[in-house]
Structure formats: C-alpha cells, structure tokens
Amino acid sequence: MNYSKYFNSIFIITIVSLLLSCNGSDKKEKLKGLKEHADFPIGTAIKIKTLSKDEKLQKLQISNFNSITSASDMKMNNITPKEGVYSWGIIDSIVGYAHKNNQRLFGHNLIWHSSTPNWVKEKAAKDSLWLGTFMKEYITKYVTRYKGKVAAWDVVNEGLESHGGNVRKTMWYNALGKDYIAKAFQYAHEADPEAILFYNDFNIERDTLKLNSTLKMIKELQAKGVPISGLGFQMHIRMDTPNEVIANSLKKAVKTGLQIHISELDIIFNKHDDTRRGGIQVYEKLTDEMKQEQAKKYKSIVKMYKTIVPKEQQYGITFWDFTDRDTWIKGFFNINDWPTIFDEQLEPKPAYFGFLEGLKEKN
Ligand code: G3I
C-alpha cells in the first residue's frame, strides 16, 4: 500500500468535509432570523393584506419575528365600520396565522381618536352618555372574543397631544373626560385579566414634557389601582434624535415598573412636522454612508433597550412595517425615505445587520 497516497487522500477528504461543514453552519447562521438572537420578542406590524399576497414577505416575517401586530385591521374603524356591524373575519385569520407560526399576537388598538369611525363620532356628538355605554360594550365584546389569543393590547393610543404635556382633546375626552382612559383599562382587564394592557404614544422618547406628562398620568392611574401593565414607546425616530435623550427617557420609564414595549420602531433620515403630508425631503438618495449610520443607530437602540430595561420589563421590540417598500412613512408624510431594515427589493440592509449585532453583542 502507498501510505503517503493514502494519507494525502485522507487529508484532502478531511479538509473538504471541514470546509463543507463550516459552509453549512454559516448557511444555518444566515438563515437564523432576528428572533433567534433575542431574549425578548421581536415583532413587526404589517398590513395583513400585503402579507397574505406575498410569499417572500411571509417567509421573512416568519423567520425573523415571533410577535405580530396588525398595522390597520384591528382598529375600531375596521372592526365596526357601521352601526351594529362587527367584522371579525380578518382578525380571525390573523389569529390563525399567529398561532400557526408560533407568534405572539399584539392587539393594536382599542381606543384611538384617529381610527374612531364616523358613525361613532356622529352619534356621540348627539349623545355623550351613549359613548360611555358604547365604549364599554365595544371593549368587552372585542377583548372577550379574543381572550387568550391576543396577548396584549394598546388600550389607549396617543391620548396626549403630539407635543408638550397636554391631554389630547379628542371626542373621547370631550365626551367622557380624562377618566375615559382609566375606564378603558378597567373594561379591558375585566374582559381578559391575563392580557397585558398598554398605554402607547409617540414622541415620548424625545419630548421631555410629553414623557413627564405620560409618566404623571401613569402614576395617577397606578395610584387609583387602574390595571395598566405596560408603556409603549412608538419610537418613530429620526437619525438625529439624540441617543442620550432616548436613553434618559427609557431610564425614567422603567421606574414605573411597567412592561416596556418599543412598539413601532423605524428610523427616518428626512424631516416632518408630525402631520399627514408634512414631510420635508432633505435627502434625495440613500448613500452607503447613510446606510452605515442607520445600522449604527439601529444597533444603539437595541443596546439601550437591553442595558436600560430590566429583563422582567422587556416586552419586546416591534418594527412598524419592516421593508422600505411597504413603510407607512412615504405615503403618510409624502416623502421618499428608507426607515426600515429591509430594502425595496426585500433584501436586508446594513440596518438589519446593525440591529442583529446589537442583539448578539454581550452587554
Ligand atoms: O384597506 C383599505 C383599502 O381597501 C383601500 O383601497 C385603501 C385606499 O386608501 O385604504 C386601505 O386602508 C388603509 C389602511 O391603512 C390599510 O392599508 C387606510 O386608508 C389607511 O388610513 C391605513 O393607514 C394606517 C394608519 O395607521 C391609520 O390606521 C397605516 O397603515 C398604519 O401604518 C398607521 O399606523 C399608525 C399606528 O396605528 C399608530 N402610530 C402611528 C402609525 C403610523 O401612522
């Protein structure tokens, strides 16, 4: 036997199989989605119609996320578009999708001025007492129906003005007074005592007046024994929102002892005034340098969340749409922007890898 030939071929086979196995585990690593690297749920809001029509999007959604929020279908204007009509069909299908894919279903939302149907507004204008009865009936019916299926609810969304610390003078507030917030939580809790109940708002990561007012409201609710269990930071931020300000806001928020949910994360480059069509196009093109900067910003957000929010208060991080193709930002503000972690061709951006690094890195 030619021993040197024999050992040579053993050597070659070993090297080849080593290379193959490295390649295999690399591939596995690549296939692992964001959720596989996180100690807390990673979610996304998405339009269910868009999701159901697009297989590639579904694959990305299933591999990266273990929590799902419907971007639009679970709001009041879709649930009860006309008096006496309740349409549950789409929600039942979301419940099925979440269950099949082992995802937590986050309920967004119960009371939001912006999604109150016209028929409710018209009726309440004539009879404010009716609104109180309707609110109880609506929340009770809805939350009871999905008891044990919807893990948590944004019970009241955006109850404060966009800026500063004032309560938003919505139809709900005008008819029922500030107490409508406490009552909404009470009704939701009675319908599903296990559900985690959130107050959710935007700009609170950077507007100190608004955050302080939110925290004061939460303290008052807690003092009255109102069953609030979470605070949602929508976190629709801009590249120039200072990290130190966000970190300080999170530090203040954790003192409430509530679950903290980053509930609608995206990061834009351009500007807006918080109103529909209020975008200001500052950047026409997304450069490589901007992509890298956005990756760093996404990484910082995860790292802040991991280091500032105690494990037992981490309800998770949820993206609001996860592709630059589908993002709400462009249509709403009427600008072109690139706020998410996947590009328009549904390929992961540096932002995706920045977020992933933030998840993987030890604190
Ligand atoms: O489904 C109808 C479709 O049948 C119709 O042809 C089309 C014509 O405009 O409208 C479709 O409904 C739209 C729906 O999204 C689904 O795509 C509504 O017009 C549109 O107003 C609705 O927008 C949603 C918006 O909230 C209002 O509900 C956005 O998708 C959603 O991203 C946005 O989400 C909000 C959060 O709830 C609260 N925080 C801010 C965030 C962004 O604005």
XYZ file of N, CA, C and O in Angstrom, residues 24 26 73 122 190 222 237 240 276 305 328 332 358:
52
model
N -21.806 24.854 5.862
C -23.149 24.501 6.314
C -23.567 25.330 7.513
O -24.656 25.893 7.534
N -22.366 28.183 8.437
C -22.501 29.584 8.007
C -23.885 29.835 7.463
O -24.537 30.814 7.794
N -55.889 46.494 10.598
C -57.165 45.752 10.664
C -57.819 45.664 12.028
O -59.020 45.424 12.114
N -70.472 60.753 15.023
C -71.756 61.447 14.798
C -72.732 61.169 15.937
O -73.377 62.077 16.455
N -61.293 43.561 32.814
C -62.424 42.698 33.207
C -62.687 41.629 32.146
O -63.022 40.493 32.455
N -51.940 54.246 38.385
C -51.479 53.180 39.288
C -51.986 53.428 40.712
O -52.416 52.500 41.394
N -38.436 57.360 15.101
C -37.399 58.373 15.348
C -36.682 58.777 14.068
O -36.878 58.178 13.012
N -31.287 61.964 13.594
C -30.677 62.944 14.503
C -31.372 63.022 15.869
O -31.099 63.928 16.646
N -50.032 64.599 8.452
C -50.169 63.956 7.148
C -49.658 64.885 6.054
O -49.965 66.078 6.073
N -32.038 49.290 24.827
C -33.162 48.511 25.349
C -32.640 47.384 26.262
O -33.159 47.160 27.352
N -45.094 52.870 5.975
C -46.187 53.867 6.001
C -45.653 55.287 5.801
O -46.401 56.180 5.411
N -47.694 58.511 4.116
C -48.263 59.409 5.124
C -47.639 60.803 5.048
O -48.327 61.813 4.994
N -26.483 44.318 17.543
C -26.930 44.807 18.847
C -27.542 43.683 19.672
O -27.365 43.606 20.879
